[in-house]
Coordinates of C-alpha atoms in Angstrom, one line a residue:
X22 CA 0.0 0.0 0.0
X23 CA 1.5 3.7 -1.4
X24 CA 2.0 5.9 1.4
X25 CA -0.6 8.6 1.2
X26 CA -0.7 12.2 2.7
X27 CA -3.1 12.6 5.8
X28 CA -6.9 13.1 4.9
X29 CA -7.3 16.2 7.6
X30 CA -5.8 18.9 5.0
X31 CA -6.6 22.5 5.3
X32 CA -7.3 24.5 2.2
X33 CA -5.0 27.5 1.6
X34 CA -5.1 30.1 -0.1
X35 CA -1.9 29.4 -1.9
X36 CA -2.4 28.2 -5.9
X37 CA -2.4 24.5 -6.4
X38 CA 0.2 22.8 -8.8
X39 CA -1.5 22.1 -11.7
X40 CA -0.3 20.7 -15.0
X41 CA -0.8 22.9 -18.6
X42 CA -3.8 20.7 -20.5
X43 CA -1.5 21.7 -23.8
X44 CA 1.9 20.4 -21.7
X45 CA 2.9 16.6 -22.1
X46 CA 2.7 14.5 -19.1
X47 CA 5.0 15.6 -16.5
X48 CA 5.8 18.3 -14.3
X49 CA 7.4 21.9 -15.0
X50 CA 10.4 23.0 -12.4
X51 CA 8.4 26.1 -11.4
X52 CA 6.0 23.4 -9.7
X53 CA 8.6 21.6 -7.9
X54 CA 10.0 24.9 -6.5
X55 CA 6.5 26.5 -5.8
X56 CA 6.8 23.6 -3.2
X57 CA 9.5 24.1 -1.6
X58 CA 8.5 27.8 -1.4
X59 CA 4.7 26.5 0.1
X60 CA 7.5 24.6 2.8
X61 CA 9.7 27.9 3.5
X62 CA 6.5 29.8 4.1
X63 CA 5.4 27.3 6.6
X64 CA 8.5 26.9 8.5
X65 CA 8.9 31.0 8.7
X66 CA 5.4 31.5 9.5
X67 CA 5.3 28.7 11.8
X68 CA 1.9 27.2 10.1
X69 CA 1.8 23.0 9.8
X70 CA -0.8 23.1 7.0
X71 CA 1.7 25.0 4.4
X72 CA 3.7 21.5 5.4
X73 CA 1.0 19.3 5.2
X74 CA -0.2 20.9 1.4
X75 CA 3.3 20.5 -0.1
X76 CA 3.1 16.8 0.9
X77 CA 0.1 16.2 -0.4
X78 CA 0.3 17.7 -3.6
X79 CA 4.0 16.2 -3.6
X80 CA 2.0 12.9 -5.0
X81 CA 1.3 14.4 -8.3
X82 CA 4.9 15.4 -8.6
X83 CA 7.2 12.4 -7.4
X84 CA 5.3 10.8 -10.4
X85 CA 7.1 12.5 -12.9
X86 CA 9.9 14.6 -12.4
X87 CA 12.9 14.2 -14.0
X88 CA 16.8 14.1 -13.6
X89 CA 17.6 17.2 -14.9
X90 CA 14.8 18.9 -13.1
X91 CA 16.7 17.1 -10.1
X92 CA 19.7 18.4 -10.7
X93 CA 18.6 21.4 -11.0
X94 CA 16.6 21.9 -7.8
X95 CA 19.8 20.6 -5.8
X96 CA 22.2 22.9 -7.2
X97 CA 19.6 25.8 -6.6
X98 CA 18.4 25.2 -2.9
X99 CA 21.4 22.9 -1.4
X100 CA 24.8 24.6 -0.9
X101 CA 27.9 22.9 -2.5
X102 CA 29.6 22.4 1.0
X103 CA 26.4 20.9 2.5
X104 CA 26.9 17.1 3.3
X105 CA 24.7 15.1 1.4
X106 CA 25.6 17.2 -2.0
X107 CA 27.5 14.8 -3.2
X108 CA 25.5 11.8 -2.6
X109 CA 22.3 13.6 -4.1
X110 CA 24.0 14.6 -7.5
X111 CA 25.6 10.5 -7.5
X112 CA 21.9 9.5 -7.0
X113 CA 20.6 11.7 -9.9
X114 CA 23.3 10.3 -12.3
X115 CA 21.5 7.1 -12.4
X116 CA 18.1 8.2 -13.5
X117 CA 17.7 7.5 -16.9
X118 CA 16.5 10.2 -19.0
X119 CA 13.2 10.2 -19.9
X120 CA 13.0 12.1 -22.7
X121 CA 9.9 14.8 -21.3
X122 CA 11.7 17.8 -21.2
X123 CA 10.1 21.0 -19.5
X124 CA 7.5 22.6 -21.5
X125 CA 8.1 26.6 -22.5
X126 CA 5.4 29.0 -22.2
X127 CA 5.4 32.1 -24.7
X128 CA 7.3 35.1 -24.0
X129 CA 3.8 37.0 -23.2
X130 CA 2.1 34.2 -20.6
X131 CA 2.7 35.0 -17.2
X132 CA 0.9 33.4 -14.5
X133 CA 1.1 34.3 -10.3
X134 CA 2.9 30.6 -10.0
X135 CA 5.5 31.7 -12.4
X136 CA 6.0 35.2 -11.1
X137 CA 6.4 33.4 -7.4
X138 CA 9.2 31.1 -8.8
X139 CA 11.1 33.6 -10.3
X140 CA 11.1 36.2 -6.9
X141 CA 12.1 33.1 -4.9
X142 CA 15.0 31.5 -7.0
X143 CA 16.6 35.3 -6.6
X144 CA 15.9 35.2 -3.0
X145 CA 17.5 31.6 -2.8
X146 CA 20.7 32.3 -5.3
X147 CA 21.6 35.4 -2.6
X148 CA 21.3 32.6 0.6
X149 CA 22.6 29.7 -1.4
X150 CA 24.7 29.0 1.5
X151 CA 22.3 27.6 4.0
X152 CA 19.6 25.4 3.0
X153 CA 16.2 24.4 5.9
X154 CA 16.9 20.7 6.9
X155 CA 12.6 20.6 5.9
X156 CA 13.5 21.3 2.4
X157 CA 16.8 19.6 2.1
X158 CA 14.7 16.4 3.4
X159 CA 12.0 17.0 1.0
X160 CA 14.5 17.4 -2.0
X161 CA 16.4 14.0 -0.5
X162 CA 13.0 12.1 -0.5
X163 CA 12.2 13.2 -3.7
X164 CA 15.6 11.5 -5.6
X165 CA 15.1 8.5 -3.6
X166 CA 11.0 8.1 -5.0
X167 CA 12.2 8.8 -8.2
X168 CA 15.2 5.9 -7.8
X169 CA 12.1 3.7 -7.1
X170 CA 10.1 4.5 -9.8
X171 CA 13.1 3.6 -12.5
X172 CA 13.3 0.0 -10.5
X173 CA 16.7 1.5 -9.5
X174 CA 16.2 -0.7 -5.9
X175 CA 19.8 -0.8 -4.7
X176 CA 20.8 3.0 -5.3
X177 CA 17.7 4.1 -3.6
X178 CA 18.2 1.6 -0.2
X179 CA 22.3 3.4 -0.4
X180 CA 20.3 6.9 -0.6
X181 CA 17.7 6.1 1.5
X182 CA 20.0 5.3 4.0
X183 CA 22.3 8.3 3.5
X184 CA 19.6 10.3 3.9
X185 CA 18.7 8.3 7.0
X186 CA 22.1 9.2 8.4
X187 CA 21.4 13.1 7.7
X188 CA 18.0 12.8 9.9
X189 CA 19.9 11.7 12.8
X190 CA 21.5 15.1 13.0
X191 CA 18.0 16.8 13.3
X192 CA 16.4 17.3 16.2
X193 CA 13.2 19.8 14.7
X194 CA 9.7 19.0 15.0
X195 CA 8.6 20.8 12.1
X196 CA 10.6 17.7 10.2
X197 CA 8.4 15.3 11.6
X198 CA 5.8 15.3 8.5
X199 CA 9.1 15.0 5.7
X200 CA 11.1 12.2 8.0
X201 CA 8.2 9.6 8.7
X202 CA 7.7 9.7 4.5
X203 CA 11.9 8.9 4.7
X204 CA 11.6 6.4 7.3
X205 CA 8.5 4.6 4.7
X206 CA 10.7 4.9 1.9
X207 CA 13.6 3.6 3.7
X208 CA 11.6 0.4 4.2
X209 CA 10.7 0.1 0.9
X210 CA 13.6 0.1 -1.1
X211 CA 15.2 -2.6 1.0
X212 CA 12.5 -4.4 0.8
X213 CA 12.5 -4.6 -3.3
X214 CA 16.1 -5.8 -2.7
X215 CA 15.2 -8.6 -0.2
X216 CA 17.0 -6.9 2.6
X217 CA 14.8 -5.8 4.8
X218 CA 15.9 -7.9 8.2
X219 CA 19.1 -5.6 7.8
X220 CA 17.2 -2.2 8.6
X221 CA 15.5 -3.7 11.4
X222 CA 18.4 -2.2 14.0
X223 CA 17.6 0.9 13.0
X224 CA 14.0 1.1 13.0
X225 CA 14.0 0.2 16.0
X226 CA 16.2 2.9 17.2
X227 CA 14.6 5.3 14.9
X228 CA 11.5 4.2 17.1
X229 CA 13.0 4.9 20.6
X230 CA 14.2 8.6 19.5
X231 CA 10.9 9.2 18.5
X232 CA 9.2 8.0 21.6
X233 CA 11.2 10.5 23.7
X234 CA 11.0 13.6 21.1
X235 CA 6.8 12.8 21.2
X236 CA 6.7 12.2 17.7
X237 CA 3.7 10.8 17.2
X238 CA 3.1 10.5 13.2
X239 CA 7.0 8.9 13.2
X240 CA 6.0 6.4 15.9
X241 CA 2.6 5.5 13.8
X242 CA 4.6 4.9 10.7
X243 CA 7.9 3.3 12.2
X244 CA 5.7 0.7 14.4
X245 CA 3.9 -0.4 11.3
X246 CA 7.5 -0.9 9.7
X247 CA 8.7 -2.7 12.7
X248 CA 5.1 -5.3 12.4
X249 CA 5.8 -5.7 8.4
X250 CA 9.6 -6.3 9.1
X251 CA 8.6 -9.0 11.6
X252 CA 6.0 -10.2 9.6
X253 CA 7.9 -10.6 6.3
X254 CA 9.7 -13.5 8.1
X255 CA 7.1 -14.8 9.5
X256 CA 8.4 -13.8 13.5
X257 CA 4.8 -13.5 14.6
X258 CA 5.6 -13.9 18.4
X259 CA 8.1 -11.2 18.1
X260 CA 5.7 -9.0 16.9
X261 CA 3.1 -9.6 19.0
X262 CA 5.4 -8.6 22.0
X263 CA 6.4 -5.5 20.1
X264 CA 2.2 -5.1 20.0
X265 CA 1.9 -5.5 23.6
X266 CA 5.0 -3.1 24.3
X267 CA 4.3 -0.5 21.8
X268 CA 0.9 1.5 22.1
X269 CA -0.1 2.7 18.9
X270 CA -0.2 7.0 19.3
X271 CA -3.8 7.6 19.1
X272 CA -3.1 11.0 17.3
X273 CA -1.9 9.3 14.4
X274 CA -3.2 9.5 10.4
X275 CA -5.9 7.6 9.3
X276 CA -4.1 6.0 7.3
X277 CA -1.4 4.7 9.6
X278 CA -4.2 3.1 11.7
X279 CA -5.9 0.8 8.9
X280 CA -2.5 -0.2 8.5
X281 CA -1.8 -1.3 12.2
X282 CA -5.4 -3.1 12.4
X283 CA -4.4 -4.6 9.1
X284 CA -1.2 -6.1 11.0
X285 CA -2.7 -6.3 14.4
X286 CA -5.5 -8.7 12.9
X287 CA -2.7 -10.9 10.6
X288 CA -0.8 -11.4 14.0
X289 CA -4.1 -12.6 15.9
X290 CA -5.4 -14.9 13.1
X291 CA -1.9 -16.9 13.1
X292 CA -2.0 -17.1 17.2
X293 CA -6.1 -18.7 16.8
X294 CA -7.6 -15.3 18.0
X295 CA -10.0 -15.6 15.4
X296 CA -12.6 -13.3 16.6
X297 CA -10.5 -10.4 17.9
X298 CA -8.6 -10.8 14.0
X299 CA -12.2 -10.6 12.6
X300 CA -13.3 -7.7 14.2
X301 CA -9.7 -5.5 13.9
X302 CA -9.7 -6.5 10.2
X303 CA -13.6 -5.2 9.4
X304 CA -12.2 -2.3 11.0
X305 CA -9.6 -1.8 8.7
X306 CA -11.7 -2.1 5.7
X307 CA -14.6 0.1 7.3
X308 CA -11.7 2.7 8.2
X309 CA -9.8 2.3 4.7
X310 CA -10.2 5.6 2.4
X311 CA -13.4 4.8 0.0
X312 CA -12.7 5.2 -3.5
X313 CA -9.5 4.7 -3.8
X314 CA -6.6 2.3 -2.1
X315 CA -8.1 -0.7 -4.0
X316 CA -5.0 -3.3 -3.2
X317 CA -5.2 -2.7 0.1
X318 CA -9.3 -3.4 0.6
X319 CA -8.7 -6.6 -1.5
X320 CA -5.4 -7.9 0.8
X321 CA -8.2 -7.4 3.9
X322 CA -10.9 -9.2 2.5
X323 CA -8.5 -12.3 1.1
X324 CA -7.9 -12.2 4.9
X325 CA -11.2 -11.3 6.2
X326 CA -12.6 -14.4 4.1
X327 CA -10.1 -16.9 5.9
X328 CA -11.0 -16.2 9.1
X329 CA -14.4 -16.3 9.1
X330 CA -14.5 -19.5 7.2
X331 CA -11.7 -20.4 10.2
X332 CA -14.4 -19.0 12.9
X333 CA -17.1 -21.4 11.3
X334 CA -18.8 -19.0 9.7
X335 CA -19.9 -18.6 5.9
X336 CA -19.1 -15.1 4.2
X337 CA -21.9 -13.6 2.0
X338 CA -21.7 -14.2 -1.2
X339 CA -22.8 -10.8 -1.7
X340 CA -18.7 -10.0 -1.0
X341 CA -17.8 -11.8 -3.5
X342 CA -19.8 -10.3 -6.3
X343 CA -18.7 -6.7 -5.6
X344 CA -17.2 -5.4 -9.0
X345 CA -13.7 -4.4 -7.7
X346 CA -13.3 -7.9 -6.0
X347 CA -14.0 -10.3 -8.1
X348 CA -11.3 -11.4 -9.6
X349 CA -9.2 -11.2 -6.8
X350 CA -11.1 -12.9 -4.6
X351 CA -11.7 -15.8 -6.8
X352 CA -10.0 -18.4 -5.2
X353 CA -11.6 -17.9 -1.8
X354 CA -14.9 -18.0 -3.6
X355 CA -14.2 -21.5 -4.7
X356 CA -12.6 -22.4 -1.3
X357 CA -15.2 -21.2 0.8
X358 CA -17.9 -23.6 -1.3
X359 CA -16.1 -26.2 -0.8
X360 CA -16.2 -25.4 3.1
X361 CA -19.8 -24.7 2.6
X362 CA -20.5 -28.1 1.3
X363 CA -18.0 -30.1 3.2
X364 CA -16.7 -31.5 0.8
X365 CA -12.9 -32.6 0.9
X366 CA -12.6 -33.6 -2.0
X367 CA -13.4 -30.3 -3.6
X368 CA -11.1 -28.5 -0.7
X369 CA -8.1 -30.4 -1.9
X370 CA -8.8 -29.6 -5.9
X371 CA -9.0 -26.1 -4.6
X372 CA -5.9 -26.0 -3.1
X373 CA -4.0 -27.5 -5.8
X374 CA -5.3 -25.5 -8.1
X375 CA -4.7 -21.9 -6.3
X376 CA -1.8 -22.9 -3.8
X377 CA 0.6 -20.8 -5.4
X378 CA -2.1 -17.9 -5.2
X379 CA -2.3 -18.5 -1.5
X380 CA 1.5 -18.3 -1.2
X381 CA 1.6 -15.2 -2.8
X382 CA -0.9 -13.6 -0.6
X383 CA 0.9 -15.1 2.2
X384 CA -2.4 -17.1 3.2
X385 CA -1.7 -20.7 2.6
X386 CA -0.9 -21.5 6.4
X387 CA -4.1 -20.8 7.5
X388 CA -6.0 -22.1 4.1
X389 CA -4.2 -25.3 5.4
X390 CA -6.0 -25.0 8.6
X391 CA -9.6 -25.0 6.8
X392 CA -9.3 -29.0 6.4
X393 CA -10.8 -29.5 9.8
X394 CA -13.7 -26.9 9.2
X395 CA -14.6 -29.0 6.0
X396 CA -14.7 -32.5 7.5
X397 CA -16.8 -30.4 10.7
X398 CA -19.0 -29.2 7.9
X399 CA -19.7 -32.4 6.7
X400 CA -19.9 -34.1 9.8
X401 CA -22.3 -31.6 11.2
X402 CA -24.7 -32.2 8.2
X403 CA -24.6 -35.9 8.1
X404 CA -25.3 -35.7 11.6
X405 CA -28.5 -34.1 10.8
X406 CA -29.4 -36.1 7.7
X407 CA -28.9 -39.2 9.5
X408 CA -30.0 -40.4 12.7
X409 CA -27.8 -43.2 12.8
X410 CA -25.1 -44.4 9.7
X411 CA -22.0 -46.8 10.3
X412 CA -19.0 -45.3 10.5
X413 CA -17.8 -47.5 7.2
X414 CA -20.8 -45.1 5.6
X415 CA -19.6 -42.4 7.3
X416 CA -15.5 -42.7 6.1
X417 CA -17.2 -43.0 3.0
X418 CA -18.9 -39.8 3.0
X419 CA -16.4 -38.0 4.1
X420 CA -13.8 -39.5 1.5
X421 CA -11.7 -40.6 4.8
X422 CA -9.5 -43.9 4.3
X423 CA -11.2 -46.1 6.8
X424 CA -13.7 -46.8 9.5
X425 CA -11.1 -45.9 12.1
X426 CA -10.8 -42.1 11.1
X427 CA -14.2 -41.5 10.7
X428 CA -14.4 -42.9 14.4
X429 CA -11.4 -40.7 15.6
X430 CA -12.5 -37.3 13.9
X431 CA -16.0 -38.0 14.9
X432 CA -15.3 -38.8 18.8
X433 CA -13.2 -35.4 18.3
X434 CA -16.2 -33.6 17.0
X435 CA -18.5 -35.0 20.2
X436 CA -15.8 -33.6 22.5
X437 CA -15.6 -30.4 21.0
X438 CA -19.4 -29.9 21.0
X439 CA -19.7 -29.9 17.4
X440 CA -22.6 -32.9 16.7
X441 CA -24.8 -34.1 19.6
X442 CA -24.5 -38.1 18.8
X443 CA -23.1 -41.5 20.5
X444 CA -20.6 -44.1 19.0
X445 CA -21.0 -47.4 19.0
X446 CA -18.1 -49.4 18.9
X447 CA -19.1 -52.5 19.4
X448 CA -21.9 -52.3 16.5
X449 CA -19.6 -49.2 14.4
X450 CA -22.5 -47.2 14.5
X451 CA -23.0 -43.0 15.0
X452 CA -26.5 -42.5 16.6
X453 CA -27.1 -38.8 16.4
X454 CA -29.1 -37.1 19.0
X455 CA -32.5 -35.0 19.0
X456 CA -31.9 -31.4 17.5
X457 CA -31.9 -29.1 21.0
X458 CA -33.6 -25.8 20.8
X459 CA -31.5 -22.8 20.0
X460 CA -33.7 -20.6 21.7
X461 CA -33.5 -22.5 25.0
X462 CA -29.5 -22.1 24.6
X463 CA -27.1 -19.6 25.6
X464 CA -26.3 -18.9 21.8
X465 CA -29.0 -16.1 21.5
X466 CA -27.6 -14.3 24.3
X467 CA -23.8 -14.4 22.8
X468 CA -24.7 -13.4 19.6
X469 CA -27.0 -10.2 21.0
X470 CA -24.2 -9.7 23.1
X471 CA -21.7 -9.9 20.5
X472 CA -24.2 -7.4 18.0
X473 CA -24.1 -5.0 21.1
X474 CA -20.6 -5.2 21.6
X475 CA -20.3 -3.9 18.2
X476 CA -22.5 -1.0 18.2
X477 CA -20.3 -0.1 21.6
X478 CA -17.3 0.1 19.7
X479 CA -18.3 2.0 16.4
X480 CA -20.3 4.3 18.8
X481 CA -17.0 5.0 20.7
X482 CA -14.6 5.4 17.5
X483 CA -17.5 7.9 16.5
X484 CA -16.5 10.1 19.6
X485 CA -12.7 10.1 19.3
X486 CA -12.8 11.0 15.6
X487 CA -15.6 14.1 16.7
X488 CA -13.1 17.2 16.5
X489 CA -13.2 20.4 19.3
X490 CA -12.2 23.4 18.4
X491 CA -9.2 24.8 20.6
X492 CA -9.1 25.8 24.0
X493 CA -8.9 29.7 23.0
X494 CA -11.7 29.5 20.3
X495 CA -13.9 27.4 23.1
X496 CA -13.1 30.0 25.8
X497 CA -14.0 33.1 23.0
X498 CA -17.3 31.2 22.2
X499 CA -18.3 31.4 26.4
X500 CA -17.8 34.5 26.7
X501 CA -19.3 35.7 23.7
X502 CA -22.4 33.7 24.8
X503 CA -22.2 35.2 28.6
X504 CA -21.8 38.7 27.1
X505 CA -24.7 38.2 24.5
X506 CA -26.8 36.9 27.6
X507 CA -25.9 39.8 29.7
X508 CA -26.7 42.1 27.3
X509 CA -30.1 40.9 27.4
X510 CA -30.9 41.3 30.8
X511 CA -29.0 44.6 30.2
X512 CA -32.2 45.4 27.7
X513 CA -34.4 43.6 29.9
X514 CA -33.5 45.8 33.3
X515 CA -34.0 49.2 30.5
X516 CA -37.0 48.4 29.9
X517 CA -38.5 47.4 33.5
X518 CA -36.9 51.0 34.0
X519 CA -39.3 52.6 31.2
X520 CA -42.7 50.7 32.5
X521 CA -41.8 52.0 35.9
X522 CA -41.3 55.7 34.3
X523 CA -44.6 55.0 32.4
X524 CA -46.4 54.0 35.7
X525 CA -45.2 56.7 37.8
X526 CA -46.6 59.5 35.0
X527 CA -49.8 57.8 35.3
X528 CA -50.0 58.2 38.8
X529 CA -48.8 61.7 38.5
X530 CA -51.4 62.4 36.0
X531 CA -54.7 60.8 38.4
X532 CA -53.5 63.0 40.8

């Protein structure tokens, strides 16, 4: 999943970077350094949303920048003697060109975007010496993204990790937006390379520095790293203590927090937590952005599928038939009919047929697990087709390779509460037992309990994502209301004043 900007953006005044219809596809350089000059203006005027608009629009721009328009940005913001000069030119010498050179406007179109670009590269060539560590980041993160998107893998994870080194000597809180989009990137170039137990040192100390600076978006994004790092290689207990160690900041991006219920419900589903995986992973998906991050709602419901089939339930086929799902979830379509039906037979064709698909989605250890819900599946409804069947019969059935294992999984299935019959051994008969009422259960109860349980929680995540304004603007509103309220008994005591004037004329007048 691409590493998106937060959702909570405040429009600014400020123009937005947009692309000439008549231009090919690309960016000019005037947008890359409007940027950095929305970045300057937020550091100098001390205002976070500037930040947070160069980032986001920063998505339209990593896409298609250039080398030269690299190069050019570095030796115009980033001073020759500045220590990671030389590694950002070495990085920029291995972008291929492209061959989309910057568009040229005629002599007589100006625009305000323009006119901005040209007053700040004069201010910048006069203070060429010193460069703000906010845009030097920015710049760095923008030559490593680009590296990526030429497959250049190996030169970005060296870069990456230069630039890594350059962090270190930051200690600015205004950087925190620019270096949890390094630390991301970071992760992802070693892990195109297949190296990505070698950054796990320094994640983790990236993760302590930011727990006593109170960096709260670099802890959300570095404890997700940490939880895929583990996860890659299958260290599930390791990440579960890192889980149980770690709180996840609360004032983190949306985003970020799919994300960790996304890995929070992977971890539980391997250690048999099915329900508490079920519930953090509908989560995710309910919490996911809507319209867009497509791969990331199908990796969820590949997952959400398995563990409800693992839970004994049946998913609605209604899931299944949702346009933007369909072909990915395929394979769990036919795997979860042949769990419907019971039917091993059909569970084993399934898995031969789409094992590789569930190694690639990094499912096939708990697909394997599904073999006992189908032979409980069909157990359960011969059990209620039959009031007694031999167990020869009942191997039979269940395509099981004698007498002896249908006995075995069926004494199993008694114990754990799954059919309501007796065995026979002496005759090799399964006498199944009257149906019991599910109303005169406890099962009624669970699942109302379970539905209000439910309602609990979404009512609750309604009321910490409600926003309050600030202390100041609250405290302005009360006393505006107490100051409109005693202006009104001001009016109120003026005119008891006048009927009392009026009363006292009248009395004056009768005698």
């Amino acid at each position: 999943m691409s590493n998106t900007a937060d959702d909570s953006m405040i429009v600014d005044e400020t123009p937005a970077v947009t692309a000439d219809s008549k231009a090919p596809v690309g960016v000019q350089l005037s947008d890359i350094v409007t940027l950095v000059l929305c970045i300057t203006r937020g550091i100098e005027l001390n205002q976070p949303r500037l930040l947070q608009r160069a980032i986001r629009q920063n998505a339209s721009v990593r896409k298609h920048v250039t080398g030269e328009q690299l190069k050019q940005l570095v030796n115009k913001y980033v001073p020759t003697d500045c220590p990671t000069y030389q590694v950002m030119l070495k990085a920029i010498e291995k972008v291929p060109e492209t061959g989309v050179a910057e568009s040229k406007k005629p002599a007589d179109e100006t625009d305000s975007m323009d006119v901005d670009a040209n007053e700040g590269a004069e201010k910048i060539v006069a203070a060429v010496t010193a460069v703000l560590p906010e845009v030097e980041v920015y710049i760095f993160t923008l030559i490593v993204t680009t590296l990526l998107r030429h497959e250049l893998n190996a030169e970005a994870a060296y870069a990456a990790t230069a630039q890594i080194e350059r962090i270190r000597t930051f200690n600015r809180r205004s950087l925190d937006i620019f270096t949890s989009k390094a630390y991301f990137y970071l992760s992802l170039a070693y892990e195109k390379i297949n190296r990505l137990e070698n950054i796990r040192p320094t994640l983790l100390a990236l993760y302590r520095t930011s727990c006593v600076r109170h960096d709260d978006m670099g802890q959300a994004v570095l404890l997700n790293l940490l939880l895929r790092n583990y996860l890659s290689y299958h260290l599930v207990e390791q990440a579960h203590t890192l889980s149980l160690r770690a709180a996840f900041p609360e004032s983190a991006s949306n985003n970020q927090f799919c994300r960790y219920l996304y890995y929070m419900g992977r971890i539980q589903a391997v250690q048999l937590e099915y329900s508490e995986a079920y519930q953090r992973l509908m989560m995710a998906s309910r919490k996911a952005p809507q319209g867009y991050a497509g791969g990331f709602q199908k990796i969820v419901y590949k997952l959400v599928v398995i563990v409800q089939l693992l839970m004994g339930e049946i998913p609605e086929r209604s899931l299944f038939n949702q346009p933007e799902l369909r072909v990915a979830l395929q394979p769990y379509f036919v795997l979860t009919q042949a769990v419907r039906n019971g039917d091993l037979v059909q569970f084993g064709e399934a898995m031969a047929t789409y094992k590789e698909v569930f190694r690639a989605d990094e499912n096939l250890s708990l697909v394997e697990r599904l073999g006992h819900n189908v032979l409980k599946t069909g157990l359960r409804k011969i059990s209620v087709s039959y009031s007694r069947i031999s167990l020869q019969d009942l191997a039979n059935k269940l395509h099981l390779p004698s007498a002896s294992a249908a006995e075995y999984i069926c004494a199993k299935a008694i114990r754990d509460g799954v059919i309501e019959a007796k065995i026979d051994h002496e005759q090799g008969w399964v006498t199944s037992s009257e149906v019991l009422d599910l109303y005169g259960t406890e099962e009624p109860q669970r699942a109302f309990h379970k539905r209000i349980a439910f309602c609990l929680d979404v009512h609750n995540e309604a009321v910490k994502s409600m926003r309050y304004p600030p202390d100041e603007v609250y405290r302005k509103e009360l006393q505006r209301q107490a100051g409109g309220d005693k202006k009104k008994e001001d009016e109120g005591k003026d005119e008891k004043t006048i009927e009392e004037l009026i009363k006292e004329m009248e009395d004056d007048l009768d005698e």
